[in-house]
PDB file of C-alpha atoms in Angstrom:
ATOM      1  CA  MET J   1      12.357 128.845 -23.444  1.00 45.00           C
ATOM      2  CA  GLY J   2       9.138 128.925 -21.582  1.00 55.00           C
ATOM      3  CA  ALA J   3       7.314 127.242 -19.029  1.00 58.00           C
ATOM      4  CA  GLN J   4       5.337 124.176 -20.137  1.00 74.00           C
ATOM      5  CA  TYR J   5       2.897 125.277 -18.071  1.00 84.00           C
ATOM      6  CA  TYR J   6       2.778 128.164 -15.815  1.00 90.00           C
ATOM      7  CA  GLY J   7       5.484 130.608 -14.346  1.00 94.00           C
ATOM      8  CA  ALA J   8       6.443 131.870 -10.691  1.00 96.00           C
ATOM      9  CA  ASP J   9       6.944 135.654 -10.536  1.00 97.00           C
ATOM     10  CA  SER J  10       8.373 137.633  -7.470  1.00 97.00           C
ATOM     11  CA  GLU J  11       7.979 141.760  -7.351  1.00 97.00           C
ATOM     12  CA  ASN J  12      11.731 141.475  -7.787  1.00 96.00           C
ATOM     13  CA  GLY J  13      11.903 139.777 -11.161  1.00 95.00           C
ATOM     14  CA  ASP J  14      12.515 136.286 -10.096  1.00 95.00           C
ATOM     15  CA  ARG J  15      10.972 133.809 -11.975  1.00 96.00           C
ATOM     16  CA  ILE J  16      10.666 130.499 -11.620  1.00 95.00           C
ATOM     17  CA  ASP J  17       9.219 128.468 -14.837  1.00 94.00           C
ATOM     18  CA  ASP J  18       6.535 125.251 -13.428  1.00 92.00           C
ATOM     19  CA  PRO J  19       7.893 125.825  -9.900  1.00 94.00           C
ATOM     20  CA  SER J  20       7.964 122.972  -7.634  1.00 95.00           C
ATOM     21  CA  GLU J  21       7.345 123.174  -4.104  1.00 96.00           C
ATOM     22  CA  ASP J  22      10.659 123.639  -2.737  1.00 97.00           C
ATOM     23  CA  ALA J  23      10.556 126.203  -5.068  1.00 97.00           C
ATOM     24  CA  LEU J  24       7.896 127.446  -3.985  1.00 97.00           C
ATOM     25  CA  PHE J  25       8.521 127.707  -0.168  1.00 98.00           C
ATOM     26  CA  MET J  26      12.290 129.307  -1.660  1.00 97.00           C
ATOM     27  CA  LEU J  27      10.291 132.570  -3.593  1.00 97.00           C
ATOM     28  CA  ILE J  28       8.123 132.932  -0.271  1.00 97.00           C
ATOM     29  CA  SER J  29      11.016 132.601   2.041  1.00 97.00           C
ATOM     30  CA  ASP J  30      12.462 135.184  -0.258  1.00 96.00           C
ATOM     31  CA  LEU J  31       9.540 137.982   0.270  1.00 97.00           C
ATOM     32  CA  ASN J  32       9.730 140.633   2.353  1.00 96.00           C
ATOM     33  CA  ASP J  33       7.722 144.075   3.727  1.00 92.00           C
ATOM     34  CA  SER J  34       9.547 146.853   1.792  1.00 93.00           C
ATOM     35  CA  ASP J  35      10.721 145.853  -2.018  1.00 95.00           C
ATOM     36  CA  ASN J  36       9.370 142.474  -2.613  1.00 97.00           C
ATOM     37  CA  THR J  37       6.645 141.787  -1.385  1.00 97.00           C
ATOM     38  CA  PHE J  38       4.228 138.994  -3.375  1.00 98.00           C
ATOM     39  CA  VAL J  39       4.714 136.217  -5.544  1.00 98.00           C
ATOM     40  CA  VAL J  40       2.249 135.427  -7.958  1.00 97.00           C
ATOM     41  CA  VAL J  41       1.896 131.787 -10.210  1.00 96.00           C
ATOM     42  CA  GLN J  42      -0.205 131.715 -13.163  1.00 95.00           C
ATOM     43  CA  PRO J  43      -0.156 130.135 -16.269  1.00 92.00           C
ATOM     44  CA  ASP J  44       2.284 131.135 -19.489  1.00 86.00           C
ATOM     45  CA  ASP J  45      -0.952 131.782 -21.420  1.00 85.00           C
ATOM     46  CA  ASP J  46      -1.971 135.750 -22.921  1.00 85.00           C
ATOM     47  CA  ASP J  47      -5.228 135.013 -20.785  1.00 89.00           C
ATOM     48  CA  PRO J  48      -4.541 133.366 -17.669  1.00 91.00           C
ATOM     49  CA  VAL J  49      -7.485 131.649 -16.524  1.00 92.00           C
ATOM     50  CA  TRP J  50      -6.709 131.385 -12.881  1.00 95.00           C
ATOM     51  CA  PHE J  51      -3.710 132.361 -10.503  1.00 96.00           C
ATOM     52  CA  ALA J  52      -2.152 132.244  -6.349  1.00 97.00           C
ATOM     53  CA  SER J  53      -0.511 134.848  -5.628  1.00 98.00           C
ATOM     54  CA  VAL J  54       1.686 135.298  -1.648  1.00 98.00           C
ATOM     55  CA  GLY J  55       2.067 138.704  -0.359  1.00 98.00           C
ATOM     56  CA  VAL J  56       3.352 140.114   2.482  1.00 98.00           C
ATOM     57  CA  LEU J  57       1.092 141.117   5.110  1.00 97.00           C
ATOM     58  CA  ASP J  58       2.148 144.355   7.572  1.00 92.00           C
ATOM     59  CA  GLU J  59       1.578 142.777  10.955  1.00 91.00           C
ATOM     60  CA  GLY J  60       3.959 139.893   9.741  1.00 93.00           C
ATOM     61  CA  GLY J  61       2.540 136.325   8.027  1.00 96.00           C
ATOM     62  CA  TYR J  62       0.741 136.006   4.273  1.00 98.00           C
ATOM     63  CA  GLU J  63      -2.103 136.732   2.554  1.00 98.00           C
ATOM     64  CA  ILE J  64      -2.479 133.926   0.102  1.00 98.00           C
ATOM     65  CA  VAL J  65      -4.972 133.994  -2.580  1.00 98.00           C
ATOM     66  CA  ARG J  66      -6.408 131.671  -5.426  1.00 97.00           C
ATOM     67  CA  ARG J  67      -8.370 132.639  -8.333  1.00 97.00           C
ATOM     68  CA  ASP J  68     -10.221 130.461 -10.733  1.00 95.00           C
ATOM     69  CA  THR J  69     -12.470 131.520 -12.693  1.00 93.00           C
ATOM     70  CA  THR J  70     -13.425 128.975 -15.257  1.00 91.00           C
ATOM     71  CA  ARG J  71     -14.617 126.724 -11.266  1.00 91.00           C
ATOM     72  CA  ASN J  72     -16.065 129.817 -10.106  1.00 94.00           C
ATOM     73  CA  GLU J  73     -13.804 130.167  -7.183  1.00 94.00           C
ATOM     74  CA  HIS J  74     -12.320 133.031  -4.793  1.00 97.00           C
ATOM     75  CA  GLU J  75     -10.424 132.098  -1.692  1.00 97.00           C
ATOM     76  CA  VAL J  76      -8.778 134.389   0.218  1.00 98.00           C
ATOM     77  CA  THR J  77      -6.325 133.515   3.569  1.00 98.00           C
ATOM     78  CA  THR J  78      -3.241 134.174   5.934  1.00 98.00           C
ATOM     79  CA  SER J  79      -0.959 131.658   6.855  1.00 98.00           C
ATOM     80  CA  ASN J  80       2.348 131.455   8.918  1.00 97.00           C
ATOM     81  CA  SER J  81       3.288 129.008   7.535  1.00 97.00           C
ATOM     82  CA  ILE J  82       6.063 128.638   4.142  1.00 97.00           C
ATOM     83  CA  ASN J  83       6.060 125.242   4.436  1.00 97.00           C
ATOM     84  CA  ASP J  84       2.063 124.680   4.885  1.00 98.00           C
ATOM     85  CA  ILE J  85       1.835 127.611   2.008  1.00 98.00           C
ATOM     86  CA  SER J  86       3.379 125.899  -0.176  1.00 98.00           C
ATOM     87  CA  ARG J  87       2.637 122.872  -0.009  1.00 97.00           C
ATOM     88  CA  ASP J  88      -1.144 124.238  -0.633  1.00 97.00           C
ATOM     89  CA  LEU J  89      -0.197 125.618  -3.258  1.00 96.00           C
ATOM     90  CA  THR J  90       1.827 122.346  -5.298  1.00 94.00           C
ATOM     91  CA  ILE J  91      -2.175 120.523  -4.421  1.00 94.00           C
ATOM     92  CA  TRP J  92      -4.223 122.978  -5.605  1.00 94.00           C
ATOM     93  CA  MET J  93      -2.358 124.415  -8.680  1.00 92.00           C
ATOM     94  CA  ALA J  94      -2.084 120.630  -9.848  1.00 89.00           C
ATOM     95  CA  ALA J  95      -5.868 120.369  -9.704  1.00 89.00           C
ATOM     96  CA  ARG J  96      -6.113 123.958 -12.640  1.00 83.00           C
ATOM     97  CA  SER J  97      -6.501 122.753 -15.967  1.00 58.00           C
ATOM     98  CA  ILE J  98      -3.749 123.813 -17.928  1.00 56.00           C
ATOM     99  CA  SER J  99      -3.613 124.436 -21.541  1.00 48.00           C
ATOM    100  CA  ALA J 100      -2.035 122.258 -24.262  1.00 42.00           C
ATOM    101  CA  CYS J 101       0.612 123.541 -26.087  1.00 42.00           C
TER     102      CYS J 101
END
């Protein structure tokens, strides 16, 4: 059974359906600069209208991208705190419009 709302996929193939803040923290903590450099969270739709991604920066820390085409939002930030990133993404995703299942 797939995600009810959205899924989080990392470059190395890990996937968590409807991830909690703790699950996002775990996925981001597992990132590295060689073979698992990013996590993408988006609705399980054929043509998702929003996504968020977290990628490892060469100089350390993370780049966070949030995009929502229905709200004309596109934000790119950086952070060194996995706690802050997972909390902020959880709050941001909770405000997204979820299509009916």
